[in-house]
Amino acid sequence: PFDQLNSTIESRVGAKDTTVDVYTVDQPRVAQLAAKGFLEDLSDLKDKTKAATSPAQYEVNLFRDKLWALPIWNSTQLMFVNKTALAKAGITPPSTDPAQRWTWEQTVEAAKKAQAAGTQWGLLLEQTEYYYQLQPLMASLDGGTGITGDDALTPAVTTDGWNKAMQWYGKLFSDKLSPRGVGSFETSPLFNDGKLAFFVGGPWDVGGFAKSKIDWSIAPMPYFAGGKQVTPTGSWSWGINPASKNKDAARALIEFAALDAAGNLASTEAQTIIPANTEAATQYLPKLEALAGAKSAGVAALIEHEVAQTAVARPTSVGYVQFEEVLHKAFADIRNGSEPVARLKQAATQLDEAWKPLR
């Protein structure tokens, strides 16, 4: 489970467990894992990696100008629209065209109307308490990543953008537009069962909703009126355990999976996820769009646009693991009723304390 990833890597790779050759690396954690000596240096593959993927996917694997992992998958976020719920409320669904992207204000207004017309819930983000999906809220309001300083170890989670974004987010739950008591990645069944008007999720949900009985469509992830149009990006890389006794085989595996289009496509066979390899993604996206027929029409062009134009990566810091853990708890508290400004101040204090040993 994702929540056990950090402790598992610490206990196995940190203990120089030779039975681990290759492991998945959450991309914002590359800096910390490299600093701890948990990754093999792959800098001789810099040129090949840069040529095989996007600048964002290449750069996220760098730390102190060395390459430590190879990008396997990429991501973005989409808004899934329950067309049946909107029709009952007399609302025209938003377009898939990013030039006609809705604001969060428009989305909330439409969600309330859909609720009034009989849909149980109006709007829900799939990852209810994860920084990855909530970062665009603060970024749209120019609130920053939450990390600043030359060493990227100074918390900045109390800016106006952060306060406004989290006040808006908490209100979704206090106004009962979004349901409490449903954790991250436990949310998609609500949309699949027709209980949600709008659901913000990943490309993996295209496959998950392909056989849904409800009539749905896809629209760009919204942004705040007057703010920036921002979407998440990044996903998983693969790295080599320095204690591995099979480093040559490990390199052959990850080079095939990341730098060869056929290998990268093979890595997506078991789930609906965007290949990080540019050539593989070009071949993959039309297949993704075809998964749900007319319901997923336009998703390939939308994903290409978002990855190229609106994607903002998570910050790079040797303290990212602590950053994420502190904020996940803060986001959970805010959606469960904690006052956002005060809770963010508390999170800043917790981060400052957690980062002291790293400075």
CSV table of N, CA and C in Angstrom, one decimal, residues 186-245:
chain,number,residue,atom,x,y,z
A,186,GLU,N,-10.9,5.7,-2.7
A,186,GLU,CA,-12.1,4.9,-2.4
A,186,GLU,C,-13.3,5.6,-3.0
A,187,THR,N,-13.1,6.6,-3.8
A,187,THR,CA,-14.1,7.6,-4.3
A,187,THR,C,-14.7,7.2,-5.6
A,188,SER,N,-14.0,6.5,-6.5
A,188,SER,CA,-14.5,6.3,-7.8
A,188,SER,C,-15.9,5.6,-7.9
A,189,PRO,N,-16.1,4.6,-7.0
A,189,PRO,CA,-17.4,3.9,-7.0
A,189,PRO,C,-18.6,4.9,-6.9
A,190,LEU,N,-18.5,6.0,-6.2
A,190,LEU,CA,-19.6,7.0,-6.1
A,190,LEU,C,-20.0,7.5,-7.5
A,191,PHE,N,-18.9,7.8,-8.4
A,191,PHE,CA,-19.2,8.3,-9.7
A,191,PHE,C,-19.7,7.1,-10.6
A,192,ASN,N,-19.1,6.0,-10.4
A,192,ASN,CA,-19.5,4.8,-11.2
A,192,ASN,C,-21.0,4.4,-11.0
A,193,ASP,N,-21.5,4.7,-9.8
A,193,ASP,CA,-22.8,4.4,-9.4
A,193,ASP,C,-23.8,5.5,-9.7
A,194,GLY,N,-23.4,6.6,-10.3
A,194,GLY,CA,-24.2,7.7,-10.6
A,194,GLY,C,-24.6,8.6,-9.4
A,195,LYS,N,-23.8,8.5,-8.3
A,195,LYS,CA,-24.1,9.3,-7.2
A,195,LYS,C,-23.4,10.7,-7.1
A,196,LEU,N,-22.6,11.0,-8.2
A,196,LEU,CA,-21.8,12.2,-8.3
A,196,LEU,C,-22.1,12.9,-9.6
A,197,ALA,N,-22.1,14.2,-9.5
A,197,ALA,CA,-22.2,15.0,-10.8
A,197,ALA,C,-20.9,15.2,-11.4
A,198,PHE,N,-19.9,15.6,-10.6
A,198,PHE,CA,-18.5,15.8,-11.2
A,198,PHE,C,-17.5,15.1,-10.3
A,199,PHE,N,-16.5,14.5,-11.0
A,199,PHE,CA,-15.5,13.7,-10.4
A,199,PHE,C,-14.2,14.0,-11.0
A,200,VAL,N,-13.2,14.5,-10.3
A,200,VAL,CA,-11.9,14.8,-10.8
A,200,VAL,C,-10.9,13.6,-10.5
A,201,GLY,N,-10.5,13.0,-11.6
A,201,GLY,CA,-9.6,11.8,-11.4
A,201,GLY,C,-8.6,11.7,-12.5
A,202,GLY,N,-7.9,10.5,-12.6
A,202,GLY,CA,-6.8,10.4,-13.5
A,202,GLY,C,-7.2,9.6,-14.7
A,203,PRO,N,-6.3,9.5,-15.7
A,203,PRO,CA,-6.5,8.7,-16.9
A,203,PRO,C,-6.9,7.2,-16.6
A,204,TRP,N,-6.4,6.7,-15.5
A,204,TRP,CA,-6.7,5.3,-15.1
A,204,TRP,C,-8.2,5.1,-14.9
A,205,ASP,N,-8.9,6.2,-14.6
A,205,ASP,CA,-10.4,6.1,-14.4
A,205,ASP,C,-11.1,5.9,-15.7
A,206,VAL,N,-10.5,6.3,-16.8
A,206,VAL,CA,-11.1,6.1,-18.2
A,206,VAL,C,-11.4,4.6,-18.3
A,207,GLY,N,-10.4,3.8,-18.0
A,207,GLY,CA,-10.6,2.3,-18.1
A,207,GLY,C,-11.5,1.8,-17.0
A,208,GLY,N,-11.4,2.4,-15.8
A,208,GLY,CA,-12.3,2.0,-14.7
A,208,GLY,C,-13.8,2.3,-15.0
A,209,PHE,N,-14.1,3.4,-15.7
A,209,PHE,CA,-15.4,3.8,-15.9
A,209,PHE,C,-15.9,3.3,-17.3
A,210,ALA,N,-15.1,2.6,-18.1
A,210,ALA,CA,-15.5,2.3,-19.4
A,210,ALA,C,-16.8,1.5,-19.5
A,211,LYS,N,-17.0,0.6,-18.5
A,211,LYS,CA,-18.2,-0.2,-18.6
A,211,LYS,C,-19.3,0.3,-17.7
A,212,SER,N,-19.2,1.5,-17.2
A,212,SER,CA,-20.2,2.1,-16.3
A,212,SER,C,-21.5,2.3,-17.1
A,213,LYS,N,-22.6,2.1,-16.4
A,213,LYS,CA,-23.9,2.2,-17.0
A,213,LYS,C,-24.4,3.7,-17.1
A,214,ILE,N,-23.7,4.6,-16.4
A,214,ILE,CA,-24.1,6.0,-16.5
A,214,ILE,C,-23.5,6.6,-17.8
A,215,ASP,N,-24.1,7.7,-18.3
A,215,ASP,CA,-23.7,8.4,-19.4
A,215,ASP,C,-22.7,9.5,-19.0
A,216,TRP,N,-21.4,9.4,-19.3
A,216,TRP,CA,-20.5,10.4,-18.9
A,216,TRP,C,-19.6,10.9,-20.0
A,217,SER,N,-19.0,12.0,-19.7
A,217,SER,CA,-18.0,12.6,-20.7
A,217,SER,C,-16.8,13.2,-19.9
A,218,ILE,N,-15.9,13.7,-20.6
A,218,ILE,CA,-14.6,14.2,-20.0
A,218,ILE,C,-14.5,15.7,-20.3
A,219,ALA,N,-14.0,16.5,-19.3
A,219,ALA,CA,-13.7,17.9,-19.4
A,219,ALA,C,-12.4,18.2,-18.8
A,220,PRO,N,-11.8,19.3,-19.1
A,220,PRO,CA,-10.5,19.7,-18.4
A,220,PRO,C,-10.7,19.9,-16.9
A,221,MET,N,-9.7,19.7,-16.2
A,221,MET,CA,-9.7,20.0,-14.7
A,221,MET,C,-9.9,21.5,-14.6
A,222,PRO,N,-10.8,22.0,-13.8
A,222,PRO,CA,-11.1,23.4,-13.6
A,222,PRO,C,-10.0,24.2,-12.9
A,223,TYR,N,-10.2,25.5,-12.9
A,223,TYR,CA,-9.2,26.4,-12.3
A,223,TYR,C,-10.0,27.5,-11.7
A,224,PHE,N,-9.4,28.3,-10.8
A,224,PHE,CA,-10.1,29.4,-10.1
A,224,PHE,C,-10.2,30.6,-11.1
A,225,ALA,N,-11.4,31.3,-11.1
A,225,ALA,CA,-11.6,32.5,-11.9
A,225,ALA,C,-10.5,33.5,-11.6
A,226,GLY,N,-9.8,34.0,-12.7
A,226,GLY,CA,-8.7,34.9,-12.6
A,226,GLY,C,-7.4,34.3,-12.2
A,227,GLY,N,-7.4,33.0,-12.0
A,227,GLY,CA,-6.2,32.3,-11.6
A,227,GLY,C,-5.5,31.6,-12.8
A,228,LYS,N,-4.5,30.8,-12.5
A,228,LYS,CA,-3.8,30.1,-13.5
A,228,LYS,C,-4.5,28.7,-13.8
A,229,GLN,N,-4.4,28.3,-15.0
A,229,GLN,CA,-4.8,27.0,-15.4
A,229,GLN,C,-3.7,26.0,-15.1
A,230,VAL,N,-3.9,25.1,-14.1
A,230,VAL,CA,-2.9,24.2,-13.6
A,230,VAL,C,-3.4,22.8,-13.5
A,231,THR,N,-2.6,21.8,-13.9
A,231,THR,CA,-2.9,20.4,-13.6
A,231,THR,C,-1.7,19.7,-13.1
A,232,PRO,N,-1.9,18.6,-12.3
A,232,PRO,CA,-0.8,17.8,-11.8
A,232,PRO,C,0.0,17.1,-12.9
A,233,THR,N,1.1,16.7,-12.6
A,233,THR,CA,1.9,15.8,-13.5
A,233,THR,C,2.8,14.9,-12.7
A,234,GLY,N,3.5,14.1,-13.4
A,234,GLY,CA,4.5,13.2,-12.6
A,234,GLY,C,3.8,11.9,-12.2
A,235,SER,N,4.6,10.9,-11.9
A,235,SER,CA,4.1,9.6,-11.6
A,235,SER,C,5.2,8.8,-11.0
A,236,TRP,N,5.5,7.7,-11.7
A,236,TRP,CA,6.5,6.8,-11.1
A,236,TRP,C,7.7,6.6,-12.0
A,237,SER,N,8.9,6.5,-11.4
A,237,SER,CA,10.1,6.1,-12.1
A,237,SER,C,10.5,4.8,-11.5
A,238,TRP,N,11.5,4.2,-12.2
A,238,TRP,CA,12.1,2.9,-11.6
A,238,TRP,C,13.6,3.2,-11.3
A,239,GLY,N,14.1,2.7,-10.2
A,239,GLY,CA,15.4,2.9,-9.8
A,239,GLY,C,16.1,1.6,-9.4
A,240,ILE,N,17.4,1.6,-9.3
A,240,ILE,CA,18.1,0.4,-9.0
A,240,ILE,C,18.7,0.5,-7.6
A,241,ASN,N,18.5,-0.6,-6.8
A,241,ASN,CA,19.0,-0.7,-5.5
A,241,ASN,C,20.5,-0.8,-5.5
A,242,PRO,N,21.3,0.0,-4.9
A,242,PRO,CA,22.7,-0.1,-4.9
A,242,PRO,C,23.3,-1.4,-4.3
A,243,ALA,N,22.5,-2.1,-3.5
A,243,ALA,CA,22.9,-3.3,-2.9
A,243,ALA,C,22.6,-4.5,-3.8
A,244,SER,N,21.9,-4.3,-5.0
A,244,SER,CA,21.6,-5.4,-5.9
A,244,SER,C,22.8,-6.2,-6.3
A,245,LYS,N,22.7,-7.5,-6.4
A,245,LYS,CA,23.7,-8.3,-7.0
A,245,LYS,C,23.5,-8.6,-8.5
